[in-house]
Amino acid sequence: MTDSSSLVHDLLRLEAEALAAIAAAGAPAALEVVRVEYLGRQDGKVSRLLRHLGSLPVEARPAVGAEANRVKGVLQEALEQRASAPELMGPEVDSMSAADLTLPARQPWTGARHPVTRVVDEVCEIFRALGFTRVRGPEVETEWYNFVALNTPLDHPAADEQDTLYLDEGMLLRSHTSPVQIRTMEGHDPPIRVVAPGWVYRRDSYDPTHTPAFLQLEGLAVDEGITFVDLKATLAEFARRFFGEDTQIRFRPSFFPFTEPSAEVDVKRIVIRPDGARVETDWLEVMGAGMVDPAVLENVGYDPERYTGWAFGMGTGRLALLRHQVPDLRLFFESDMRFLSQLGGDSA
Ligand code: PHE
């Protein structure tokens, strides 16, 4: 016959043993093994011990039974507490406790404007501050707007199929934004101060410095008493605002059928080298410009005795190359998101 004091003694031994095993369990699976080993309904050590209860005298049974329930309760609680210990929680909490607080915070996902779009917007903004309104014109044009009204005869080399992309029925893809000069002057009397960015098309190669389509930006000012001095001062001010205070410009004589005199405009910038030295760049050509030819003013019905004006046309892709020191125009056409977000972020 089992005696009750040895049963209670065994229970207390199991309790101590189980508590030690619970404390030592290093993973949820190990904890479950301990639970089954001690509290398993069929084969757990506590259940097996209690099978001997039946051999105790009836009056001794309640006290031992109560002790057994106490031990079960203690073990149950110890199991639950251990299960919520930090090192036994899931991987999420694991990595939290292993978090490297020195890592930089994740950046929010920011979009980017295309670098050439940004340059167009910036140039328009500089001219807006100088009194110019942004306008636009169609990309499909007639020979009249693209050439003839601009004092360019159709036997001029620019009008040749070698250079210009013709469509059906005398239509063409505009080869420059200058037709917007004509459309603006036809629709409005002076004074006129506009900038007109837009796509232009030429039969051209696709290489680091040429693309068959590019964004050009036209400027036009017409009023009484406008002179070459206004042109030079305005473009010098633009260059300083766009490229920096120390930027210089120079005019080289040139020829365009729709301006007289005509010039190519070059800029020389100061750039800061990585070692901190300030160095001058070479002269870089950025646009064509000149005084609007009186023949053009006549074509739109203006009195060339009363009005004068100037115009310019610049390649904005070229400006973006200079601004960001990008070696190849084609990068602006290939949609590599790493490149675009690097140069197009608004904080850059
Ligand atoms: N339209 C000329 C070109 O595309 C540029 C230009 C514009 C020159 C206005 C003078 C005045 O080359």
GROMACS .gro file of C-alpha atoms and ligand atoms in nm:
model
  360
    1MET     CA    1   0.000   0.000   0.000
    2THR     CA    2   0.133   0.344  -0.105
    3ASP     CA    3   0.154   0.589   0.174
    4SER     CA    4   0.037   0.942   0.129
    5SER     CA    5   0.351   1.115   0.256
    6SER     CA    6   0.572   0.940  -0.002
    7LEU     CA    7   0.324   1.036  -0.279
    8VAL     CA    8   0.331   1.401  -0.169
    9HIS     CA    9   0.708   1.379  -0.152
   10ASP     CA   10   0.721   1.247  -0.511
   11LEU     CA   11   0.485   1.524  -0.621
   12LEU     CA   12   0.709   1.791  -0.472
   13ARG     CA   13   1.012   1.631  -0.641
   14LEU     CA   14   0.831   1.633  -0.977
   15GLU     CA   15   0.732   1.995  -0.922
   16ALA     CA   16   1.092   2.104  -0.862
   17GLU     CA   17   1.217   1.896  -1.155
   18ALA     CA   18   0.949   2.035  -1.390
   19LEU     CA   19   1.012   2.398  -1.284
   20ALA     CA   20   1.381   2.354  -1.362
   21ALA     CA   21   1.302   2.202  -1.702
   22ILE     CA   22   1.060   2.487  -1.783
   23ALA     CA   23   1.320   2.749  -1.693
   24ALA     CA   24   1.579   2.575  -1.911
   25ALA     CA   25   1.354   2.547  -2.220
   26GLY     CA   26   1.511   2.777  -2.483
   27ALA     CA   27   1.245   2.757  -2.755
   28PRO     CA   28   0.867   2.716  -2.782
   29ALA     CA   29   0.910   2.359  -2.911
   30ALA     CA   30   1.127   2.262  -2.613
   31LEU     CA   31   0.870   2.409  -2.378
   32GLU     CA   32   0.598   2.196  -2.537
   33VAL     CA   33   0.810   1.884  -2.481
   34VAL     CA   34   0.837   1.974  -2.111
   35ARG     CA   35   0.461   2.032  -2.088
   36VAL     CA   36   0.381   1.690  -2.238
   37GLU     CA   37   0.644   1.520  -2.021
   38TYR     CA   38   0.496   1.647  -1.693
   39LEU     CA   39   0.135   1.750  -1.759
   40GLY     CA   40   0.044   1.520  -2.052
   41ARG     CA   41  -0.301   1.376  -1.982
   42GLN     CA   42  -0.221   1.010  -2.054
   43ASP     CA   43   0.146   0.971  -1.999
   44GLY     CA   44   0.261   1.279  -1.814
   45LYS     CA   45   0.466   1.223  -1.500
   46VAL     CA   46   0.207   1.394  -1.276
   47SER     CA   47  -0.079   1.183  -1.419
   48ARG     CA   48   0.118   0.865  -1.379
   49LEU     CA   49   0.195   0.945  -1.019
   50LEU     CA   50  -0.171   1.011  -0.948
   51ARG     CA   51  -0.267   0.663  -1.069
   52HIS     CA   52  -0.142   0.550  -0.730
   53LEU     CA   53  -0.407   0.765  -0.561
   54GLY     CA   54  -0.651   0.476  -0.572
   55SER     CA   55  -0.432   0.267  -0.346
   56LEU     CA   56  -0.442   0.529  -0.069
   57PRO     CA   57  -0.685   0.504   0.218
   58VAL     CA   58  -1.001   0.696   0.128
   59GLU     CA   59  -0.953   0.960   0.396
   60ALA     CA   60  -0.599   1.039   0.276
   61ARG     CA   61  -0.701   1.091  -0.086
   62PRO     CA   62  -0.847   1.449  -0.075
   63ALA     CA   63  -0.532   1.604   0.074
   64VAL     CA   64  -0.305   1.438  -0.182
   65GLY     CA   65  -0.550   1.525  -0.460
   66ALA     CA   66  -0.547   1.891  -0.349
   67GLU     CA   67  -0.168   1.893  -0.345
   68ALA     CA   68  -0.161   1.742  -0.696
   69ASN     CA   69  -0.394   2.019  -0.824
   70ARG     CA   70  -0.174   2.283  -0.665
   71VAL     CA   71   0.134   2.138  -0.841
   72LYS     CA   72  -0.053   2.126  -1.175
   73GLY     CA   73  -0.158   2.487  -1.132
   74VAL     CA   74   0.197   2.600  -1.048
   75LEU     CA   75   0.341   2.418  -1.348
   76GLN     CA   76   0.068   2.553  -1.581
   77GLU     CA   77   0.144   2.905  -1.474
   78ALA     CA   78   0.520   2.857  -1.504
   79LEU     CA   79   0.472   2.723  -1.858
   80GLU     CA   80   0.266   3.028  -1.958
   81GLN     CA   81   0.513   3.272  -1.812
   82ARG     CA   82   0.804   3.104  -1.983
   83ALA     CA   83   0.618   3.105  -2.318
   84SER     CA   84   0.594   3.485  -2.305
   85ALA     CA   85   0.963   3.535  -2.220
   86PRO     CA   86   1.127   3.764  -2.482
   87GLU     CA   87   1.371   3.500  -2.605
   88LEU     CA   88   1.084   3.257  -2.673
   89MET     CA   89   0.866   3.499  -2.868
   90GLY     CA   90   0.847   3.485  -3.249
   91PRO     CA   91   1.110   3.616  -3.492
   92GLU     CA   92   0.954   3.962  -3.507
   93VAL     CA   93   1.031   4.031  -3.146
   94ASP     CA   94   1.364   3.857  -3.190
   95SER     CA   95   1.476   4.102  -3.457
   96MET     CA   96   1.342   4.391  -3.252
   97SER     CA   97   1.569   4.307  -2.969
   98ALA     CA   98   1.854   4.268  -3.221
   99ALA     CA   99   1.770   4.598  -3.395
  100ASP     CA  100   2.070   4.809  -3.493
  101LEU     CA  101   1.970   5.154  -3.374
  102THR     CA  102   2.258   5.313  -3.566
  103LEU     CA  103   2.108   5.219  -3.906
  104PRO     CA  104   1.968   5.520  -4.097
  105ALA     CA  105   1.589   5.540  -4.102
  106ARG     CA  106   1.419   5.415  -4.415
  107GLN     CA  107   1.362   5.697  -4.663
  108PRO     CA  108   1.005   5.760  -4.773
  109TRP     CA  109   0.946   5.669  -5.140
  110THR     CA  110   0.982   5.994  -5.331
  111GLY     CA  111   0.913   6.047  -5.700
  112ALA     CA  112   1.134   6.248  -5.932
  113ARG     CA  113   1.083   6.493  -6.213
  114HIS     CA  114   1.288   6.412  -6.522
  115PRO     CA  115   1.611   6.621  -6.513
  116VAL     CA  116   1.526   6.785  -6.847
  117THR     CA  117   1.172   6.865  -6.726
  118ARG     CA  118   1.324   7.029  -6.421
  119VAL     CA  119   1.558   7.238  -6.636
  120VAL     CA  120   1.265   7.349  -6.856
  121ASP     CA  121   1.066   7.447  -6.547
  122GLU     CA  122   1.363   7.631  -6.397
  123VAL     CA  123   1.437   7.825  -6.715
  124CYS     CA  124   1.070   7.921  -6.749
  125GLU     CA  125   1.064   8.030  -6.385
  126ILE     CA  126   1.372   8.252  -6.430
  127PHE     CA  127   1.213   8.414  -6.736
  128ARG     CA  128   0.878   8.444  -6.560
  129ALA     CA  129   1.051   8.653  -6.293
  130LEU     CA  130   1.189   8.869  -6.578
  131GLY     CA  131   0.837   8.926  -6.719
  132PHE     CA  132   0.801   8.638  -6.969
  133THR     CA  133   0.491   8.417  -7.012
  134ARG     CA  134   0.519   8.049  -7.098
  135VAL     CA  135   0.338   7.953  -7.421
  136ARG     CA  136   0.326   7.653  -7.650
  137GLY     CA  137   0.263   7.558  -8.010
  138PRO     CA  138   0.191   7.244  -8.213
  139GLU     CA  139   0.458   6.984  -8.292
  140VAL     CA  140   0.306   6.913  -8.633
  141GLU     CA  141   0.355   7.227  -8.842
  142THR     CA  142   0.318   7.366  -9.192
  143GLU     CA  143   0.608   7.482  -9.411
  144TRP     CA  144   0.477   7.836  -9.364
  145TYR     CA  145   0.523   7.843  -8.987
  146ASN     CA  146   0.838   7.631  -8.972
  147PHE     CA  147   1.022   7.802  -9.260
  148VAL     CA  148   0.857   8.058  -9.488
  149ALA     CA  149   0.719   8.300  -9.229
  150LEU     CA  150   1.058   8.276  -9.059
  151ASN     CA  151   1.222   8.418  -9.372
  152THR     CA  152   1.362   8.076  -9.460
  153PRO     CA  153   1.306   7.985  -9.828
  154LEU     CA  154   1.208   7.625  -9.897
  155ASP     CA  155   1.530   7.574 -10.094
  156HIS     CA  156   1.728   7.654  -9.777
  157PRO     CA  157   1.931   7.351  -9.655
  158ALA     CA  158   1.729   7.338  -9.327
  159ALA     CA  159   1.413   7.275  -9.531
  160ASP     CA  160   1.577   6.983  -9.709
  161GLU     CA  161   1.441   6.634  -9.648
  162GLN     CA  162   1.791   6.551  -9.528
  163ASP     CA  163   1.721   6.752  -9.214
  164THR     CA  164   1.346   6.777  -9.164
  165LEU     CA  165   1.093   6.498  -9.106
  166TYR     CA  166   0.806   6.553  -9.350
  167LEU     CA  167   0.456   6.412  -9.306
  168ASP     CA  168   0.181   6.398  -9.571
  169GLU     CA  169   0.026   6.701  -9.746
  170GLY     CA  170   0.290   6.964  -9.676
  171MET     CA  171   0.294   6.896  -9.302
  172LEU     CA  172   0.611   6.832  -9.108
  173LEU     CA  173   0.741   6.774  -8.757
  174ARG     CA  174   0.868   7.116  -8.646
  175SER     CA  175   1.248   7.128  -8.660
  176HIS     CA  176   1.266   7.411  -8.403
  177THR     CA  177   1.038   7.604  -8.166
  178SER     CA  178   1.071   7.924  -8.373
  179PRO     CA  179   0.727   7.871  -8.539
  180VAL     CA  180   0.583   7.960  -8.197
  181GLN     CA  181   0.729   8.311  -8.252
  182ILE     CA  182   0.507   8.346  -8.561
  183ARG     CA  183   0.196   8.202  -8.395
  184THR     CA  184   0.239   8.431  -8.093
  185MET     CA  185   0.290   8.746  -8.300
  186GLU     CA  186  -0.001   8.658  -8.531
  187GLY     CA  187  -0.229   8.630  -8.231
  188HIS     CA  188  -0.111   8.931  -8.028
  189ASP     CA  189   0.009   9.286  -8.072
  190PRO     CA  190   0.330   9.400  -7.898
  191PRO     CA  191   0.455   9.420  -7.632
  192ILE     CA  192   0.539   9.048  -7.637
  193ARG     CA  193   0.754   8.859  -7.392
  194VAL     CA  194   0.719   8.480  -7.413
  195VAL     CA  195   0.914   8.160  -7.364
  196ALA     CA  196   0.802   7.846  -7.551
  197PRO     CA  197   0.947   7.510  -7.451
  198GLY     CA  198   0.862   7.203  -7.659
  199TRP     CA  199   0.969   6.898  -7.857
  200VAL     CA  200   1.140   6.947  -8.193
  201TYR     CA  201   1.240   6.682  -8.447
  202ARG     CA  202   1.529   6.647  -8.690
  203ARG     CA  203   1.668   6.371  -8.905
  204ASP     CA  204   1.969   6.332  -8.686
  205SER     CA  205   2.188   6.064  -8.538
  206TYR     CA  206   2.141   5.919  -8.189
  207ASP     CA  207   2.475   5.968  -8.016
  208PRO     CA  208   2.613   6.134  -7.700
  209THR     CA  209   2.551   6.487  -7.832
  210HIS     CA  210   2.257   6.440  -8.077
  211THR     CA  211   1.909   6.295  -8.055
  212PRO     CA  212   1.648   6.307  -8.332
  213ALA     CA  213   1.394   6.457  -8.091
  214PHE     CA  214   1.482   6.707  -7.820
  215LEU     CA  215   1.329   6.972  -7.599
  216GLN     CA  216   1.407   7.319  -7.725
  217LEU     CA  217   1.311   7.645  -7.559
  218GLU     CA  218   1.232   7.958  -7.757
  219GLY     CA  219   1.237   8.311  -7.620
  220LEU     CA  220   1.087   8.618  -7.787
  221ALA     CA  221   1.062   8.985  -7.686
  222VAL     CA  222   0.907   9.245  -7.918
  223ASP     CA  223   0.833   9.604  -7.825
  224GLU     CA  224   0.917   9.961  -7.918
  225GLY     CA  225   1.281  10.050  -7.863
  226ILE     CA  226   1.420   9.701  -7.798
  227THR     CA  227   1.790   9.671  -7.885
  228PHE     CA  228   2.071   9.418  -7.884
  229VAL     CA  229   2.167   9.550  -7.540
  230ASP     CA  230   1.838   9.413  -7.402
  231LEU     CA  231   1.914   9.074  -7.553
  232LYS     CA  232   2.264   9.063  -7.411
  233ALA     CA  233   2.162   9.186  -7.066
  234THR     CA  234   1.869   8.945  -7.044
  235LEU     CA  235   2.073   8.642  -7.147
  236ALA     CA  236   2.360   8.738  -6.913
  237GLU     CA  237   2.112   8.767  -6.626
  238PHE     CA  238   1.956   8.433  -6.720
  239ALA     CA  239   2.301   8.264  -6.727
  240ARG     CA  240   2.389   8.402  -6.382
  241ARG     CA  241   2.060   8.288  -6.234
  242PHE     CA  242   2.076   7.945  -6.395
  243PHE     CA  243   2.447   7.860  -6.370
  244GLY     CA  244   2.565   8.083  -6.085
  245GLU     CA  245   2.682   8.441  -6.016
  246ASP     CA  246   3.028   8.399  -6.171
  247THR     CA  247   2.901   8.275  -6.507
  248GLN     CA  248   3.013   8.472  -6.812
  249ILE     CA  249   2.857   8.474  -7.157
  250ARG     CA  250   2.994   8.566  -7.498
  251PHE     CA  251   2.833   8.622  -7.837
  252ARG     CA  252   2.988   8.483  -8.155
  253PRO     CA  253   2.862   8.609  -8.493
  254SER     CA  254   2.641   8.356  -8.666
  255PHE     CA  255   2.359   8.331  -8.917
  256PHE     CA  256   1.989   8.246  -8.893
  257PRO     CA  257   1.747   8.351  -9.168
  258PHE     CA  258   1.502   8.494  -8.910
  259THR     CA  259   1.743   8.708  -8.706
  260GLU     CA  260   1.974   8.991  -8.806
  261PRO     CA  261   2.229   9.021  -8.660
  262SER     CA  262   2.255   8.663  -8.533
  263ALA     CA  263   2.478   8.509  -8.270
  264GLU     CA  264   2.574   8.186  -8.103
  265VAL     CA  265   2.580   8.232  -7.727
  266ASP     CA  266   2.846   8.054  -7.520
  267VAL     CA  267   2.878   8.032  -7.142
  268LYS     CA  268   3.184   7.989  -6.924
  269ARG     CA  269   3.117   7.865  -6.573
  270ILE     CA  270   3.312   7.838  -6.254
  271VAL     CA  271   3.295   7.483  -6.119
  272ILE     CA  272   3.422   7.365  -5.782
  273ARG     CA  273   3.647   7.060  -5.823
  274PRO     CA  274   3.631   6.779  -5.563
  275ASP     CA  275   3.953   6.916  -5.405
  276GLY     CA  276   3.776   7.250  -5.354
  277ALA     CA  277   3.959   7.439  -5.630
  278ARG     CA  278   3.751   7.685  -5.835
  279VAL     CA  279   3.815   7.627  -6.204
  280GLU     CA  280   3.677   7.787  -6.518
  281THR     CA  281   3.512   7.562  -6.775
  282ASP     CA  282   3.568   7.600  -7.150
  283TRP     CA  283   3.327   7.819  -7.343
  284LEU     CA  284   3.022   7.604  -7.413
  285GLU     CA  285   2.764   7.682  -7.678
  286VAL     CA  286   2.414   7.691  -7.530
  287MET     CA  287   2.191   7.874  -7.776
  288GLY     CA  288   2.131   8.064  -8.097
  289ALA     CA  289   1.995   8.418  -8.073
  290GLY     CA  290   1.961   8.749  -8.252
  291MET     CA  291   1.744   9.051  -8.335
  292VAL     CA  292   1.420   8.950  -8.505
  293ASP     CA  293   1.464   9.010  -8.880
  294PRO     CA  294   1.238   9.296  -9.005
  295ALA     CA  295   1.113   9.060  -9.278
  296VAL     CA  296   0.969   8.833  -9.006
  297LEU     CA  297   0.794   9.127  -8.838
  298GLU     CA  298   0.643   9.217  -9.176
  299ASN     CA  299   0.524   8.858  -9.227
  300VAL     CA  300   0.309   8.882  -8.915
  301GLY     CA  301   0.181   9.230  -8.999
  302TYR     CA  302   0.394   9.428  -8.753
  303ASP     CA  303   0.543   9.763  -8.855
  304PRO     CA  304   0.923   9.707  -8.850
  305GLU     CA  305   0.975  10.083  -8.834
  306ARG     CA  306   0.796  10.092  -8.501
  307TYR     CA  307   0.880   9.759  -8.341
  308THR     CA  308   1.200   9.569  -8.285
  309GLY     CA  309   1.264   9.246  -8.099
  310TRP     CA  310   1.502   8.971  -8.013
  311ALA     CA  311   1.473   8.592  -7.998
  312PHE     CA  312   1.673   8.294  -7.883
  313GLY     CA  313   1.647   7.915  -7.901
  314MET     CA  314   1.827   7.683  -7.663
  315GLY     CA  315   1.854   7.308  -7.625
  316THR     CA  316   1.740   7.223  -7.275
  317GLY     CA  317   1.898   6.876  -7.285
  318ARG     CA  318   2.230   7.050  -7.337
  319LEU     CA  319   2.165   7.271  -7.033
  320ALA     CA  320   2.083   6.963  -6.822
  321LEU     CA  321   2.411   6.799  -6.936
  322LEU     CA  322   2.607   7.105  -6.825
  323ARG     CA  323   2.416   7.140  -6.500
  324HIS     CA  324   2.471   6.780  -6.390
  325GLN     CA  325   2.796   6.702  -6.575
  326VAL     CA  326   2.629   6.412  -6.753
  327PRO     CA  327   2.845   6.281  -7.040
  328ASP     CA  328   2.577   6.149  -7.274
  329LEU     CA  329   2.242   6.296  -7.388
  330ARG     CA  330   2.104   5.946  -7.442
  331LEU     CA  331   2.085   5.895  -7.064
  332PHE     CA  332   1.793   6.139  -7.071
  333PHE     CA  333   1.603   5.908  -7.308
  334GLU     CA  334   1.672   5.571  -7.148
  335SER     CA  335   1.438   5.534  -6.855
  336ASP     CA  336   1.687   5.409  -6.599
  337MET     CA  337   1.505   5.490  -6.276
  338ARG     CA  338   1.826   5.493  -6.072
  339PHE     CA  339   1.966   5.769  -6.294
  340LEU     CA  340   1.640   5.963  -6.311
  341SER     CA  341   1.570   5.962  -5.938
  342GLN     CA  342   1.932   6.053  -5.865
  343LEU     CA  343   1.918   6.368  -6.081
  344GLY     CA  344   1.548   6.443  -6.061
  345GLY     CA  345   1.480   6.447  -5.688
  346ASP     CA  346   1.346   6.786  -5.592
  347SER     CA  347   1.583   6.818  -5.301
  348ALA     CA  348   1.889   6.762  -5.524
  349PHE     N1  349   1.571   7.814  -8.424
  349PHE     C1  350   1.714   7.815  -8.412
  349PHE     C2  351   1.764   7.670  -8.411
  349PHE     O1  352   1.688   7.582  -8.389
  349PHE     C3  353   1.761   7.881  -8.285
  349PHE     C4  354   1.726   8.027  -8.281
  349PHE     C5  355   1.607   8.071  -8.224
  349PHE     C6  356   1.815   8.121  -8.331
  349PHE     C7  357   1.579   8.205  -8.221
  349PHE     C8  358   1.788   8.257  -8.324
  349PHE     C9  359   1.668   8.297  -8.268
  349PHE     O2  360   1.882   7.645  -8.432
   0.00000   0.00000   0.00000
